[in-house]
Coordinates of C-alpha atoms and ligand atoms in Angstrom, one line a residue:
X1 CA 36.9 97.5 28.8
X2 CA 33.0 98.2 29.0
X3 CA 31.8 98.2 26.1
X4 CA 28.1 97.6 27.6
X5 CA 26.3 100.2 25.7
X6 CA 28.0 99.0 22.5
X7 CA 26.2 95.4 22.8
X8 CA 22.6 96.5 23.8
X9 CA 22.8 99.7 21.1
X10 CA 24.2 97.2 18.7
X11 CA 21.3 94.4 20.0
X12 CA 18.8 96.9 18.9
X13 CA 20.4 98.1 15.5
X14 CA 20.2 94.5 13.9
X15 CA 16.4 94.7 14.5
X16 CA 15.9 97.5 11.9
X17 CA 18.8 97.5 9.9
X18 CA 20.9 94.9 8.4
X19 CA 23.0 93.5 10.2
X20 CA 22.9 96.1 12.8
X21 CA 25.3 98.5 9.9
X22 CA 24.6 101.4 7.4
X23 CA 27.6 99.8 6.1
X24 CA 28.5 95.9 5.4
X25 CA 32.7 96.4 6.5
X26 CA 31.9 97.9 10.2
X27 CA 30.4 95.2 11.6
X28 CA 33.0 93.6 12.2
X29 CA 32.3 90.0 10.3
X30 CA 35.8 88.7 9.7
X31 CA 37.0 89.2 13.5
X32 CA 34.1 88.9 15.3
X33 CA 32.4 90.7 18.3
X34 CA 31.0 93.9 18.7
X35 CA 31.5 96.8 16.5
X36 CA 32.4 99.8 18.7
X37 CA 29.4 102.4 18.4
X38 CA 31.2 105.9 18.2
X39 CA 29.7 109.1 20.4
X40 CA 32.0 111.5 18.8
X41 CA 35.8 112.1 17.6
X42 CA 38.5 114.7 18.2
X43 CA 41.4 114.7 15.7
X44 CA 42.9 111.0 16.5
X45 CA 41.1 109.5 18.2
X46 CA 36.8 108.3 18.7
X47 CA 35.0 108.1 21.9
X48 CA 32.8 105.0 22.3
X49 CA 29.3 105.4 23.3
X50 CA 30.9 103.3 26.5
X51 CA 33.5 106.4 27.0
X52 CA 36.6 103.9 25.7
X53 CA 39.2 106.3 23.3
X54 CA 41.4 105.5 20.7
X55 CA 43.5 106.0 18.5
X56 CA 41.8 105.3 15.0
X57 CA 43.4 104.9 12.0
X58 CA 40.2 104.3 10.0
X59 CA 39.8 107.6 10.1
X60 CA 36.5 107.4 8.6
X61 CA 37.7 105.5 6.1
X62 CA 39.6 107.5 4.4
X63 CA 38.5 110.9 4.3
X64 CA 40.2 112.9 7.8
X65 CA 43.1 113.5 6.3
X66 CA 43.3 116.1 9.1
X67 CA 41.8 114.1 11.7
X68 CA 38.0 114.5 13.8
X69 CA 36.2 117.8 14.1
X70 CA 39.4 120.2 12.2
X71 CA 38.4 123.2 13.0
X72 CA 38.9 124.8 8.9
X73 CA 36.0 122.6 8.2
X74 CA 34.0 123.1 11.7
X75 CA 33.9 127.2 10.9
X76 CA 33.7 125.9 7.4
X77 CA 29.8 124.2 8.4
X78 CA 28.9 126.3 11.0
X79 CA 28.8 128.8 8.4
X80 CA 26.4 126.8 5.7
X81 CA 23.9 127.1 8.7
X82 CA 23.2 130.6 8.0
X83 CA 22.8 130.0 4.7
X84 CA 20.4 127.1 3.4
X85 CA 21.5 123.0 3.1
X86 CA 20.3 122.9 -0.4
X87 CA 19.4 125.2 -3.2
X88 CA 19.8 122.9 -6.5
X89 CA 21.2 126.1 -8.2
X90 CA 25.1 126.6 -8.8
X91 CA 27.0 128.7 -5.8
X92 CA 30.1 129.8 -6.4
X93 CA 31.3 128.2 -3.9
X94 CA 30.9 125.2 -6.6
X95 CA 33.1 127.1 -8.6
X96 CA 35.5 127.2 -6.5
X97 CA 35.7 123.7 -5.8
X98 CA 36.2 122.9 -9.4
X99 CA 39.1 124.7 -9.5
X100 CA 41.3 124.5 -6.4
X101 CA 41.0 120.5 -7.8
X102 CA 41.6 121.9 -10.9
X103 CA 44.7 123.5 -9.9
X104 CA 45.8 120.3 -7.9
X105 CA 45.5 117.6 -10.7
X106 CA 45.9 118.9 -13.5
X107 CA 44.5 116.1 -15.6
X108 CA 41.1 117.4 -14.4
X109 CA 40.4 119.5 -17.2
X110 CA 36.7 119.8 -16.3
X111 CA 35.0 118.3 -12.6
X112 CA 31.2 117.4 -11.8
X113 CA 30.7 117.3 -8.5
X114 CA 28.6 113.8 -7.0
X115 CA 27.7 112.7 -3.4
X116 CA 29.4 109.6 -3.2
X117 CA 32.2 107.3 -4.6
X118 CA 30.0 104.5 -6.1
X119 CA 28.7 107.5 -8.2
X120 CA 32.0 109.3 -9.4
X121 CA 32.8 106.0 -11.0
X122 CA 29.5 104.9 -12.4
X123 CA 29.5 108.3 -13.8
X124 CA 32.7 108.2 -15.0
X125 CA 32.4 104.5 -16.6
X126 CA 29.2 105.4 -18.5
X127 CA 31.0 108.5 -19.8
X128 CA 33.9 105.8 -20.4
X129 CA 30.7 104.1 -22.9
X130 CA 29.1 107.1 -23.8
X131 CA 32.6 108.3 -25.3
X132 CA 34.2 105.2 -26.5
X133 CA 30.9 104.1 -28.2
X134 CA 32.2 100.3 -26.6
X135 CA 30.5 98.4 -23.8
X136 CA 33.9 96.2 -22.2
X137 CA 35.6 97.8 -19.4
X138 CA 38.7 96.5 -17.9
X139 CA 38.8 96.2 -13.5
X140 CA 41.5 94.2 -11.3
X141 CA 40.4 91.8 -8.6
X142 CA 41.1 92.5 -5.0
X143 CA 40.0 97.3 -6.7
X144 CA 37.1 98.5 -5.5
X145 CA 35.3 101.0 -7.3
X146 CA 32.5 101.5 -4.6
X147 CA 28.4 99.7 -4.5
X148 CA 28.2 100.0 -8.8
X149 CA 26.4 96.7 -10.5
X150 CA 29.1 96.1 -13.0
X151 CA 31.9 96.5 -10.9
X152 CA 31.1 94.6 -8.4
X153 CA 32.6 91.5 -9.6
X154 CA 36.3 90.3 -8.0
X155 CA 36.0 93.6 -5.9
X156 CA 38.2 93.9 -2.5
X157 CA 36.7 95.9 0.4
X158 CA 33.7 94.0 2.3
X159 CA 33.6 91.6 -0.6
X160 CA 37.1 90.4 -0.1
X161 CA 36.8 91.3 4.0
X162 CA 33.2 88.6 3.4
X163 CA 34.4 86.4 0.7
X164 CA 31.6 87.5 -1.8
X165 CA 33.6 87.1 -5.5
X166 CA 30.1 88.0 -7.4
X167 CA 27.1 89.8 -6.1
X168 CA 23.5 89.0 -5.7
X169 CA 21.0 91.5 -8.2
X170 CA 24.0 92.2 -10.8
X171 CA 22.1 90.7 -13.4
X172 CA 24.8 88.6 -15.7
X173 CA 24.7 90.7 -18.7
X174 CA 25.7 93.6 -16.7
X175 CA 28.7 91.5 -14.9
X176 CA 29.8 90.3 -18.5
X177 CA 30.5 93.8 -19.0
X178 CA 32.9 93.5 -16.8
X179 CA 37.5 91.9 -17.6
X180 CA 38.3 91.2 -14.3
X181 CA 42.8 90.9 -14.3
X182 CA 45.0 90.6 -12.1
X183 CA 46.8 93.7 -10.5
X184 CA 50.0 94.2 -11.8
X185 CA 50.5 92.2 -14.5
X186 CA 51.5 93.1 -18.0
X187 CA 50.2 90.9 -20.2
X188 CA 47.4 90.3 -18.9
X189 CA 46.3 93.8 -19.8
X190 CA 47.3 92.7 -23.6
X191 CA 46.1 90.0 -24.1
X192 CA 42.7 91.2 -22.9
X193 CA 42.6 93.7 -25.7
X194 CA 44.1 91.8 -28.0
X195 CA 41.0 89.1 -27.8
X196 CA 38.9 92.1 -27.6
X197 CA 39.7 94.6 -30.7
X198 CA 37.9 97.8 -30.3
X199 CA 35.2 96.9 -27.6
X200 CA 36.6 98.2 -24.6
X201 CA 35.9 101.2 -23.2
X202 CA 38.0 102.2 -20.4
X203 CA 40.5 100.4 -18.1
X204 CA 39.7 101.3 -14.4
X205 CA 41.9 101.5 -12.0
X206 CA 42.7 102.0 -8.1
X207 CA 46.4 103.2 -9.3
X208 CA 47.3 102.5 -5.7
X209 CA 45.1 100.1 -4.6
X210 CA 43.3 100.5 -0.6
X211 CA 40.6 97.8 -0.9
X212 CA 42.8 94.6 -0.5
X213 CA 44.6 96.9 1.5
X214 CA 47.1 98.1 0.3
X215 CA 49.0 97.7 -2.9
X216 CA 51.2 99.9 -4.4
X217 CA 51.4 99.5 -8.6
X218 CA 55.4 97.7 -9.5
X219 CA 57.6 99.6 -10.9
X220 CA 56.5 100.5 -14.8
X221 CA 53.3 99.2 -14.5
X222 CA 50.9 102.6 -14.6
X223 CA 53.1 103.8 -17.3
X224 CA 52.3 100.1 -19.3
X225 CA 48.4 101.1 -18.2
X226 CA 48.9 104.3 -20.3
X227 CA 50.7 103.1 -23.7
X228 CA 47.9 99.5 -24.2
X229 CA 45.0 102.1 -23.2
X230 CA 46.0 104.4 -26.1
X231 CA 47.4 103.2 -27.8
X232 CA 43.8 101.0 -28.2
X233 CA 41.3 103.6 -28.0
X234 CA 40.5 102.8 -24.4
X235 CA 40.0 104.9 -20.9
X236 CA 42.1 105.1 -18.7
X237 CA 40.5 105.6 -15.6
X238 CA 42.6 106.6 -11.8
X239 CA 40.0 105.4 -9.1
X240 CA 41.3 107.9 -6.8
X241 CA 38.4 108.0 -4.3
X242 CA 40.9 106.9 -1.9
X243 CA 44.4 107.8 -3.5
X244 CA 43.0 111.6 -3.8
X245 CA 45.0 114.3 -1.9
X246 CA 46.1 111.5 0.4
X247 CA 49.4 110.0 -0.4
X248 CA 49.8 113.4 -2.8
X249 CA 47.6 117.0 -2.9
X250 CA 47.7 115.5 -6.4
X251 CA 46.7 111.5 -5.8
X252 CA 48.7 108.7 -6.8
X253 CA 49.1 110.3 -10.7
X254 CA 51.0 112.6 -9.8
X255 CA 53.3 110.7 -7.6
X256 CA 53.6 108.7 -10.0
X257 CA 53.8 111.2 -13.3
X258 CA 51.3 109.5 -15.2
X259 CA 47.4 111.4 -16.5
X260 CA 44.8 109.1 -16.5
X261 CA 41.9 110.1 -19.1
X262 CA 39.6 110.3 -16.7
X263 CA 38.8 109.7 -12.3
X264 CA 38.0 109.8 -9.3
X265 CA 37.6 112.2 -6.6
X266 CA 35.6 110.9 -3.0
X267 CA 37.2 110.9 0.1
X268 CA 39.2 113.4 1.1
X269 CA 37.6 115.6 -1.4
X270 CA 34.7 116.4 1.8
X271 CA 36.3 116.4 5.0
X272 CA 33.7 114.6 6.4
X273 CA 30.6 115.4 4.7
X274 CA 29.3 113.1 1.7
X275 CA 30.5 114.8 -1.6
X276 CA 32.7 112.9 -4.2
X277 CA 34.0 114.2 -7.7
X278 CA 34.4 112.8 -11.0
X279 CA 36.6 114.5 -14.3
X280 CA 39.0 114.8 -16.4
X281 CA 39.6 115.3 -20.4
X282 CA 37.5 118.5 -21.2
X283 CA 36.7 117.0 -24.9
X284 CA 35.5 113.7 -23.2
X285 CA 33.8 116.0 -20.6
X286 CA 32.0 117.8 -22.7
X287 CA 30.0 114.9 -24.1
X288 CA 27.9 115.1 -20.6
X289 CA 24.7 116.2 -20.1
X290 CA 23.5 119.9 -20.5
X291 CA 26.5 120.2 -23.0
X292 CA 26.6 116.8 -24.8
X293 CA 23.9 113.3 -24.7
X294 CA 25.5 110.9 -21.7
X295 CA 23.5 111.6 -19.1
X296 CA 24.2 112.1 -15.3
X297 CA 22.2 114.1 -12.6
X298 CA 22.3 114.7 -9.1
X299 CA 19.6 117.1 -6.6
X300 CA 22.0 116.9 -4.0
X301 CA 24.7 117.3 -6.3
X302 CA 27.2 120.2 -5.1
X303 CA 25.2 120.2 -1.3
X304 CA 26.3 123.3 -0.3
X305 CA 27.8 122.1 3.1
X306 CA 29.3 119.1 1.8
X307 CA 31.4 121.8 -0.3
X308 CA 32.0 123.6 2.3
X309 CA 33.9 121.3 4.4
X310 CA 35.4 120.5 1.1
X311 CA 36.7 123.4 0.2
X312 CA 38.5 123.7 3.4
X313 CA 39.5 120.8 3.9
X314 CA 41.3 121.4 0.1
X315 CA 42.6 125.0 1.1
X316 CA 44.3 124.0 4.3
X317 CA 46.2 120.9 2.9
X318 CA 47.6 122.8 -0.6
X319 CA 48.5 126.3 2.1
X320 CA 49.4 123.7 4.0
X321 CA 52.0 120.7 1.5
X322 CA 53.7 120.2 5.1
X323 CA 51.6 118.1 5.9
X324 CA 52.1 114.6 3.6
X325 CA 56.4 115.1 4.9
X326 CA 55.0 114.5 7.9
X327 CA 52.4 112.4 7.5
X328 CA 55.1 110.5 5.7
X329 CA 57.6 110.0 8.3
X330 CA 54.6 109.2 11.3
X331 CA 53.6 106.6 8.9
X332 CA 57.3 105.2 7.8
X333 CA 58.3 105.3 11.4
X334 CA 55.0 102.9 12.8
X335 CA 55.1 100.6 9.9
X336 CA 59.6 99.9 10.9
X337 CA 60.7 97.2 11.2
X338 CA 58.4 94.3 11.0
X339 CA 58.2 91.1 12.3
X340 CA 59.0 88.1 10.5
X341 CA 55.7 86.5 9.1
X342 CA 54.4 89.5 8.7
X343 CA 54.2 92.1 5.1
X344 CA 53.7 95.9 5.4
X345 CA 53.1 97.5 2.0
X346 CA 52.6 101.6 2.5
X347 CA 52.4 104.3 0.5
X348 CA 52.4 107.7 1.9
X349 CA 49.9 107.4 4.9
X350 CA 47.9 104.9 3.7
X351 CA 49.6 101.9 4.8
X352 CA 48.7 98.0 4.7
X353 CA 49.9 94.6 7.8
X354 CA 49.6 92.0 5.8
X355 CA 50.6 88.6 8.6
X356 CA 51.7 86.7 5.6
X357 CA 55.2 86.4 4.5
X358 CA 54.5 88.0 1.3
X359 CA 55.4 89.7 -1.5
X360 CA 51.9 90.6 -1.6
X361 CA 51.5 92.3 -4.9
X362 CA 47.8 91.6 -5.9
X363 CA 44.6 89.8 -4.8
X364 CA 46.4 86.1 -5.3
X365 CA 48.9 86.8 -2.8
X366 CA 46.8 89.8 -0.5
X367 CA 44.8 86.3 -0.2
X368 CA 47.8 84.1 1.8
X369 CA 47.1 86.9 4.9
X370 CA 46.0 84.1 8.4
X371 CA 42.9 86.5 8.7
X372 CA 42.7 84.7 12.3
X373 CA 45.9 86.3 12.9
X374 CA 45.1 89.7 11.8
X375 CA 41.8 89.2 13.7
X376 CA 43.4 88.2 17.0
X377 CA 45.8 91.4 16.5
X378 CA 42.9 92.7 15.9
X379 CA 41.3 92.6 19.3
X380 CA 44.4 93.3 20.8
X381 CA 44.8 96.3 19.5
X382 CA 40.7 97.5 19.9
X383 CA 42.1 96.7 23.9
X384 CA 44.9 98.9 24.0
X385 CA 43.1 101.8 22.9
X386 CA 44.1 101.1 18.8
X387 CA 41.7 101.1 16.4
X388 CA 41.8 99.8 13.5
X389 CA 39.9 98.3 10.4
X390 CA 38.0 95.1 11.4
X391 CA 39.4 93.4 7.9
X392 CA 42.7 92.2 6.8
X393 CA 41.7 93.6 3.6
X394 CA 41.8 97.9 4.1
X395 CA 44.2 99.9 4.4
X396 CA 45.4 101.8 7.9
X397 CA 45.1 106.0 7.0
X398 CA 47.0 108.5 9.3
X399 CA 45.5 112.0 9.6
X400 CA 47.5 114.9 10.2
X401 CA 46.1 115.0 14.0
X402 CA 47.7 112.4 15.1
X403 CA 50.8 112.9 16.7
X404 CA 54.3 111.0 18.0
X405 CA 52.8 110.0 21.0
X406 CA 49.6 109.1 19.2
X407 CA 52.9 106.4 17.4
X408 CA 54.8 105.7 20.4
X409 CA 51.0 103.9 21.6
X410 CA 50.0 102.2 18.4
X411 CA 53.6 100.6 17.8
X412 CA 54.2 100.3 22.2
X413 CA 51.4 98.2 21.4
X414 CA 52.3 96.0 18.6
X415 CA 55.4 95.3 19.9
X416 CA 53.3 94.1 22.9
X417 CA 51.6 92.1 20.4
X418 CA 53.9 89.7 18.5
X419 CA 56.1 89.4 22.2
X420 CA 53.3 87.6 23.5
Ligands
PLP501 C1 35.4 103.9 -1.3 C2 35.5 104.1 -2.7 C3 34.8 104.3 -3.9 C4 33.6 104.2 -3.1 O1 33.0 105.0 -2.6 P1 31.6 106.1 -1.8 O2 31.6 106.5 -1.8 O3 32.1 104.7 -0.1 O4 30.9 105.2 -2.2 C5 35.4 103.6 -4.6 N1 36.3 104.0 -5.0 C6 37.4 103.5 -4.2 C7 38.9 103.7 -4.8 C8 37.0 103.7 -2.8 O5 37.7 103.5 -2.0

């Protein structure tokens, strides 16, 4: 496989951009080698600057549930080009998008649009603190909620990949407002509430963790969080930036039948454009400015391009519910019969093959994975035209554009790796 153009672009990039990338996980640091510079995407595939074509299981880290250049999204974007790229004033499409979100996710009684998942979780946390008058937050080890100062404690995603436990640059006082507990342990949460009575504003969780690799909640776990938070007057925040509109149209909360107080969405919601949302109970969201004193704003929030793409995406998902059944069966086929020494976790179209005997139920068990073996697997797959996340601790994503042939090709490459 010829990668000379990616190599030279990476060398050039490292001079101007830290690590040569605009987000750490793109740098291939934990698996080694040269990141592929992508020239274009089409359906289930990305094509790099050297002309190599790969079946893409990164899907821009989640957003591309309908694959690259989905026609409805492209057409919607073309339409906006004739109108203007930003107004800083309300538009009809924003109302339509908010209504569509409310309809798909009933707990979202009111919703604010922002520009990234990080902004959504940061804002939801501020609202939770403003509403409850409390400062502390419980998060879970291995969960990632964007690069919000106080949430970069024992975080997943690139922090897990690069073994950075607590980031430099966050004042100790901010980090001290976060209590990090093991995922899937109810007793740890009970103990924290007993110890910090009336001080905990919110519990924030990825209802299906994806940022330490895919780790589903154990039966009863999310309901227990719902009960404990309600009992203690704390808010339950579901960070559905990854799971929203992916594991089901109504997100993980519809899959598990839980009604959180606040939720955050991103990734799929924008069809590949930068947009995210937070919202939930109307009595809470009514405290946000200009209705109330909790301030949150954004110059490009509700941007017409991003809103149009998101609307096209969500409308298509709403009118084609059969997509979720197709994703389920194709992902199940891909994840069937894992070889010895490999544990597969999957919820719908997000999944991870952990190179450990398992079970993997949280960060302590995820981190037992053999990351050197994952790196070998990753490079083997890449050489065989399959583009996976360059880290053991990430979820793989299937899109509706992935065909039976894509799945068969991927499964054959996987089998060949484990046979040799
Ligand atoms: C990706 C992600 C974020 C951060 O979103 P950005 O758009 O990258 O800021 C937050 N929470 C979860 C669960 C995510 O997967």
